[in-house]
C-alpha atoms as a PDB file:
ATOM      1  CA  UNK A   1      90.310  66.166 107.256  1.00  0.00           C
ATOM      2  CA  UNK A   2      94.242  66.417 109.306  1.00  0.00           C
ATOM      3  CA  UNK A   3      95.833  64.290 106.710  1.00  0.00           C
ATOM      4  CA  UNK A   4      94.084  66.356 103.732  1.00  0.00           C
ATOM      5  CA  UNK A   5      95.120  69.722 105.352  1.00  0.00           C
ATOM      6  CA  UNK A   6      99.300  68.430 105.714  1.00  0.00           C
ATOM      7  CA  UNK A   7      99.162  66.729 102.360  1.00  0.00           C
ATOM      8  CA  UNK A   8      98.010  69.293 100.509  1.00  0.00           C
ATOM      9  CA  UNK A   9     100.063  72.157 102.680  1.00  0.00           C
ATOM     10  CA  UNK A  10     103.452  70.343 103.602  1.00  0.00           C
ATOM     11  CA  UNK A  11     105.246  72.437 100.001  1.00  0.00           C
ATOM     12  CA  UNK A  12     104.112  75.552 101.505  1.00  0.00           C
ATOM     13  CA  UNK A  13     104.462  74.881 104.655  1.00  0.00           C
ATOM     14  CA  UNK A  14     108.520  73.500 104.455  1.00  0.00           C
ATOM     15  CA  UNK A  15     108.847  76.766 102.281  1.00  0.00           C
ATOM     16  CA  UNK A  16     107.318  78.809 104.622  1.00  0.00           C
ATOM     17  CA  UNK A  17     109.887  78.127 107.369  1.00  0.00           C
ATOM     18  CA  UNK A  18     113.066  77.979 104.999  1.00  0.00           C
ATOM     19  CA  UNK A  19     112.142  82.245 104.274  1.00  0.00           C
ATOM     20  CA  UNK A  20     111.336  83.273 107.706  1.00  0.00           C
ATOM     21  CA  UNK A  21     113.058  85.173 109.781  1.00  0.00           C
ATOM     22  CA  UNK A  22     112.926  82.404 112.614  1.00  0.00           C
ATOM     23  CA  UNK A  23     115.365  80.292 111.470  1.00  0.00           C
ATOM     24  CA  UNK A  24     117.642  82.612 112.724  1.00  0.00           C
ATOM     25  CA  UNK A  25     116.229  82.068 115.956  1.00  0.00           C
ATOM     26  CA  UNK A  26     117.264  77.814 115.822  1.00  0.00           C
ATOM     27  CA  UNK A  27     120.426  79.015 114.969  1.00  0.00           C
ATOM     28  CA  UNK A  28     121.054  81.635 117.501  1.00  0.00           C
ATOM     29  CA  UNK A  29     122.441  84.237 115.250  1.00  0.00           C
ATOM     30  CA  UNK A  30     119.386  86.435 115.273  1.00  0.00           C
ATOM     31  CA  UNK A  31     119.880  90.385 116.604  1.00  0.00           C
ATOM     32  CA  UNK A  32     117.612  92.525 118.169  1.00  0.00           C
ATOM     33  CA  UNK A  33     115.953  94.587 115.102  1.00  0.00           C
ATOM     34  CA  UNK A  34     115.097  91.030 113.423  1.00  0.00           C
ATOM     35  CA  UNK A  35     113.227  89.869 116.049  1.00  0.00           C
ATOM     36  CA  UNK A  36     110.899  92.433 116.530  1.00  0.00           C
ATOM     37  CA  UNK A  37     110.911  92.459 112.359  1.00  0.00           C
ATOM     38  CA  UNK A  38     109.566  88.934 112.743  1.00  0.00           C
ATOM     39  CA  UNK A  39     107.766  89.659 115.329  1.00  0.00           C
ATOM     40  CA  UNK A  40     105.932  92.965 113.527  1.00  0.00           C
ATOM     41  CA  UNK A  41     105.319  90.356 111.435  1.00  0.00           C
ATOM     42  CA  UNK A  42     103.817  88.065 112.748  1.00  0.00           C
ATOM     43  CA  UNK A  43     101.579  89.960 113.980  1.00  0.00           C
ATOM     44  CA  UNK A  44     100.276  90.783 111.390  1.00  0.00           C
ATOM     45  CA  UNK A  45      99.741  87.505 109.838  1.00  0.00           C
ATOM     46  CA  UNK A  46      98.055  86.828 113.078  1.00  0.00           C
ATOM     47  CA  UNK A  47      95.638  89.822 113.346  1.00  0.00           C
ATOM     48  CA  UNK A  48      94.961  88.951 110.366  1.00  0.00           C
ATOM     49  CA  UNK A  49      93.813  85.319 110.203  1.00  0.00           C
ATOM     50  CA  UNK A  50      92.578  85.088 113.265  1.00  0.00           C
ATOM     51  CA  UNK A  51      89.670  88.084 112.838  1.00  0.00           C
ATOM     52  CA  UNK A  52      88.314  85.954 110.037  1.00  0.00           C
ATOM     53  CA  UNK A  53      88.504  82.892 111.898  1.00  0.00           C
ATOM     54  CA  UNK A  54      87.133  83.790 114.642  1.00  0.00           C
ATOM     55  CA  UNK A  55      83.744  84.999 112.498  1.00  0.00           C
ATOM     56  CA  UNK A  56      83.158  80.931 111.986  1.00  0.00           C
ATOM     57  CA  UNK A  57      85.161  79.105 114.857  1.00  0.00           C
ATOM     58  CA  UNK A  58      86.543  80.422 118.899  1.00  0.00           C
ATOM     59  CA  UNK A  59      89.742  81.040 118.935  1.00  0.00           C
ATOM     60  CA  UNK A  60      91.504  80.081 121.883  1.00  0.00           C
ATOM     61  CA  UNK A  61      92.180  82.460 124.871  1.00  0.00           C
ATOM     62  CA  UNK A  62      94.122  84.161 124.325  1.00  0.00           C
ATOM     63  CA  UNK A  63      94.882  84.627 121.073  1.00  0.00           C
ATOM     64  CA  UNK A  64      98.337  84.699 118.800  1.00  0.00           C
ATOM     65  CA  UNK A  65      98.012  88.327 118.362  1.00  0.00           C
ATOM     66  CA  UNK A  66      97.180  89.116 122.316  1.00  0.00           C
ATOM     67  CA  UNK A  67     100.472  87.201 123.094  1.00  0.00           C
ATOM     68  CA  UNK A  68     102.510  88.897 120.572  1.00  0.00           C
ATOM     69  CA  UNK A  69     101.540  92.616 121.075  1.00  0.00           C
ATOM     70  CA  UNK A  70     102.426  91.970 125.101  1.00  0.00           C
ATOM     71  CA  UNK A  71     105.696  90.518 124.077  1.00  0.00           C
ATOM     72  CA  UNK A  72     106.061  93.862 121.705  1.00  0.00           C
ATOM     73  CA  UNK A  73     104.936  95.978 124.151  1.00  0.00           C
ATOM     74  CA  UNK A  74     107.659  94.213 126.615  1.00  0.00           C
ATOM     75  CA  UNK A  75     110.185  95.997 124.276  1.00  0.00           C
ATOM     76  CA  UNK A  76     108.951  98.939 123.404  1.00  0.00           C
ATOM     77  CA  UNK A  77     107.958  98.042 120.168  1.00  0.00           C
ATOM     78  CA  UNK A  78     105.372 100.090 118.226  1.00  0.00           C
ATOM     79  CA  UNK A  79     102.448  98.103 115.994  1.00  0.00           C
ATOM     80  CA  UNK A  80      98.977  98.650 114.824  1.00  0.00           C
ATOM     81  CA  UNK A  81      96.031  96.500 113.994  1.00  0.00           C
ATOM     82  CA  UNK A  82      96.673  96.922 110.265  1.00  0.00           C
ATOM     83  CA  UNK A  83      95.461  93.440 108.738  1.00  0.00           C
ATOM     84  CA  UNK A  84      95.785  92.290 104.802  1.00  0.00           C
ATOM     85  CA  UNK A  85      93.811  91.182 102.655  1.00  0.00           C
ATOM     86  CA  UNK A  86      92.319  87.690 103.332  1.00  0.00           C
ATOM     87  CA  UNK A  87      88.885  86.393 103.925  1.00  0.00           C
ATOM     88  CA  UNK A  88      86.868  83.957 105.601  1.00  0.00           C
ATOM     89  CA  UNK A  89      83.575  82.875 104.288  1.00  0.00           C
ATOM     90  CA  UNK A  90      81.928  79.792 106.276  1.00  0.00           C
ATOM     91  CA  UNK A  91      83.250  77.509 108.934  1.00  0.00           C
ATOM     92  CA  UNK A  92      84.872  75.101 106.669  1.00  0.00           C
ATOM     93  CA  UNK A  93      87.402  77.768 104.903  1.00  0.00           C
ATOM     94  CA  UNK A  94      87.818  78.840 108.786  1.00  0.00           C
ATOM     95  CA  UNK A  95      89.010  75.054 109.767  1.00  0.00           C
ATOM     96  CA  UNK A  96      91.457  75.140 106.970  1.00  0.00           C
ATOM     97  CA  UNK A  97      93.024  78.807 108.445  1.00  0.00           C
ATOM     98  CA  UNK A  98      92.849  77.881 111.930  1.00  0.00           C
ATOM     99  CA  UNK A  99      94.724  74.708 110.694  1.00  0.00           C
ATOM    100  CA  UNK A 100      97.638  77.050 110.041  1.00  0.00           C
ATOM    101  CA  UNK A 101      96.910  79.200 112.927  1.00  0.00           C
ATOM    102  CA  UNK A 102      96.158  76.257 115.740  1.00  0.00           C
ATOM    103  CA  UNK A 103      99.607  73.802 114.223  1.00  0.00           C
ATOM    104  CA  UNK A 104     102.155  76.753 114.789  1.00  0.00           C
ATOM    105  CA  UNK A 105     101.999  76.295 118.050  1.00  0.00           C
ATOM    106  CA  UNK A 106     103.935  73.432 117.855  1.00  0.00           C
ATOM    107  CA  UNK A 107     107.075  75.205 115.835  1.00  0.00           C
ATOM    108  CA  UNK A 108     106.439  77.998 118.353  1.00  0.00           C
ATOM    109  CA  UNK A 109     107.372  75.670 121.315  1.00  0.00           C
ATOM    110  CA  UNK A 110     110.498  74.492 119.753  1.00  0.00           C
ATOM    111  CA  UNK A 111     111.189  77.879 118.792  1.00  0.00           C
ATOM    112  CA  UNK A 112     110.684  79.478 122.619  1.00  0.00           C
ATOM    113  CA  UNK A 113     113.046  76.836 123.622  1.00  0.00           C
ATOM    114  CA  UNK A 114     116.019  77.646 121.142  1.00  0.00           C
ATOM    115  CA  UNK A 115     115.254  81.825 122.013  1.00  0.00           C
ATOM    116  CA  UNK A 116     116.875  81.575 125.454  1.00  0.00           C
ATOM    117  CA  UNK A 117     120.637  80.483 123.580  1.00  0.00           C
ATOM    118  CA  UNK A 118     120.130  83.637 121.239  1.00  0.00           C
ATOM    119  CA  UNK A 119     122.841  86.071 122.860  1.00  0.00           C
ATOM    120  CA  UNK A 120     121.233  89.278 120.710  1.00  0.00           C
ATOM    121  CA  UNK A 121     118.382  88.144 122.861  1.00  0.00           C
ATOM    122  CA  UNK A 122     119.331  87.498 126.622  1.00  0.00           C
ATOM    123  CA  UNK A 123     117.505  91.138 127.705  1.00  0.00           C
ATOM    124  CA  UNK A 124     114.304  90.271 126.925  1.00  0.00           C
ATOM    125  CA  UNK A 125     111.895  89.275 129.797  1.00  0.00           C
ATOM    126  CA  UNK A 126     109.637  86.645 129.572  1.00  0.00           C
ATOM    127  CA  UNK A 127     107.815  86.619 125.901  1.00  0.00           C
ATOM    128  CA  UNK A 128     104.666  84.587 125.202  1.00  0.00           C
ATOM    129  CA  UNK A 129     104.492  84.095 121.629  1.00  0.00           C
ATOM    130  CA  UNK A 130     107.705  82.090 121.515  1.00  0.00           C
ATOM    131  CA  UNK A 131     106.618  79.930 124.376  1.00  0.00           C
ATOM    132  CA  UNK A 132     108.022  76.797 125.802  1.00  0.00           C
ATOM    133  CA  UNK A 133     104.200  76.609 126.537  1.00  0.00           C
ATOM    134  CA  UNK A 134     101.785  73.059 127.172  1.00  0.00           C
ATOM    135  CA  UNK A 135      98.956  75.084 127.106  1.00  0.00           C
ATOM    136  CA  UNK A 136      99.128  75.587 122.583  1.00  0.00           C
ATOM    137  CA  UNK A 137      99.816  72.245 122.471  1.00  0.00           C
ATOM    138  CA  UNK A 138      97.064  70.982 124.414  1.00  0.00           C
ATOM    139  CA  UNK A 139      94.855  73.726 121.943  1.00  0.00           C
ATOM    140  CA  UNK A 140      96.835  72.070 119.021  1.00  0.00           C
ATOM    141  CA  UNK A 141      95.522  69.040 120.591  1.00  0.00           C
ATOM    142  CA  UNK A 142      92.323  69.532 121.020  1.00  0.00           C
ATOM    143  CA  UNK A 143      91.766  70.970 117.780  1.00  0.00           C
ATOM    144  CA  UNK A 144      93.609  68.119 115.585  1.00  0.00           C
ATOM    145  CA  UNK A 145      91.559  65.345 117.779  1.00  0.00           C
ATOM    146  CA  UNK A 146      87.911  67.426 117.044  1.00  0.00           C
ATOM    147  CA  UNK A 147      89.342  67.373 113.064  1.00  0.00           C
ATOM    148  CA  UNK A 148      89.717  63.170 113.437  1.00  0.00           C
ATOM    149  CA  UNK A 149      86.569  62.654 114.655  1.00  0.00           C
ATOM    150  CA  UNK A 150      84.119  65.242 112.696  1.00  0.00           C
ATOM    151  CA  UNK A 151      82.604  63.945 109.466  1.00  0.00           C
ATOM    152  CA  UNK A 152      82.936  66.849 106.716  1.00  0.00           C
ATOM    153  CA  UNK A 153      82.156  65.959 103.242  1.00  0.00           C
ATOM    154  CA  UNK A 154      84.382  66.462 100.250  1.00  0.00           C
ATOM    155  CA  UNK A 155      83.357  70.303  98.727  1.00  0.00           C
ATOM    156  CA  UNK A 156      84.169  70.907 102.853  1.00  0.00           C
ATOM    157  CA  UNK A 157      87.504  69.575 102.294  1.00  0.00           C
ATOM    158  CA  UNK A 158      88.697  71.365  99.513  1.00  0.00           C
ATOM    159  CA  UNK A 159      87.113  74.019 100.927  1.00  0.00           C
ATOM    160  CA  UNK A 160      89.031  73.723 103.826  1.00  0.00           C
ATOM    161  CA  UNK A 161      92.267  72.596 101.722  1.00  0.00           C
ATOM    162  CA  UNK A 162      92.383  75.421  99.915  1.00  0.00           C
ATOM    163  CA  UNK A 163      91.774  77.983 102.927  1.00  0.00           C
ATOM    164  CA  UNK A 164      95.063  76.329 104.519  1.00  0.00           C
ATOM    165  CA  UNK A 165      97.113  77.104 101.198  1.00  0.00           C
ATOM    166  CA  UNK A 166      96.166  81.011 101.251  1.00  0.00           C
ATOM    167  CA  UNK A 167      96.507  80.978 105.207  1.00  0.00           C
ATOM    168  CA  UNK A 168     100.993  79.984 104.003  1.00  0.00           C
ATOM    169  CA  UNK A 169     100.631  82.179 101.127  1.00  0.00           C
ATOM    170  CA  UNK A 170      99.262  85.107 103.799  1.00  0.00           C
ATOM    171  CA  UNK A 171     102.094  84.410 106.100  1.00  0.00           C
ATOM    172  CA  UNK A 172     104.429  84.990 103.121  1.00  0.00           C
ATOM    173  CA  UNK A 173     103.046  88.047 102.292  1.00  0.00           C
ATOM    174  CA  UNK A 174     103.698  89.485 105.852  1.00  0.00           C
ATOM    175  CA  UNK A 175     106.714  87.715 105.844  1.00  0.00           C
ATOM    176  CA  UNK A 176     108.014  89.423 103.400  1.00  0.00           C
ATOM    177  CA  UNK A 177     106.396  93.063 104.478  1.00  0.00           C
ATOM    178  CA  UNK A 178     108.944  95.473 106.218  1.00  0.00           C
ATOM    179  CA  UNK A 179     108.428  97.653 108.875  1.00  0.00           C
ATOM    180  CA  UNK A 180     109.919 100.737 109.996  1.00  0.00           C
ATOM    181  CA  UNK A 181     111.847  99.961 114.369  1.00  0.00           C
ATOM    182  CA  UNK A 182     111.034 101.972 116.984  1.00  0.00           C
END
């Protein structure tokens, strides 16, 4: 399952990485307003996906949504509980969506390290979403171990692949959303 999800989403993953504001963190050029926008976009995508995944799978606690809200609160940035049109209909689809959500922990760990090097973000309090937190990485390791050890039917693999692709597309929609900033 893990390899099939990785292969099915590789192009979408690469494209999404190029097209969002997180790149400005890794090259240290992001402004505070851009960071707030990125966090609102992340919130929209994560709370949409996590609410649907939770119907079929236990999501690690704290959820990505909770971590993002904590960071937005610390920046005194208003947010709402809006969601996009996205549905998960069974456990196989939940696994596909969770692959994207859980896999983001690896990138978040790296971005968390780079965040500290951004001149415009030096005044931010400790961040929880983009953080050098091993807990997220450990959750990913446990999830990937489950994917490797559990037997999945070809239908389940296909459903998971399609939902993983849809989840990357969900993030693309969220990263193109504009928000009014406080």
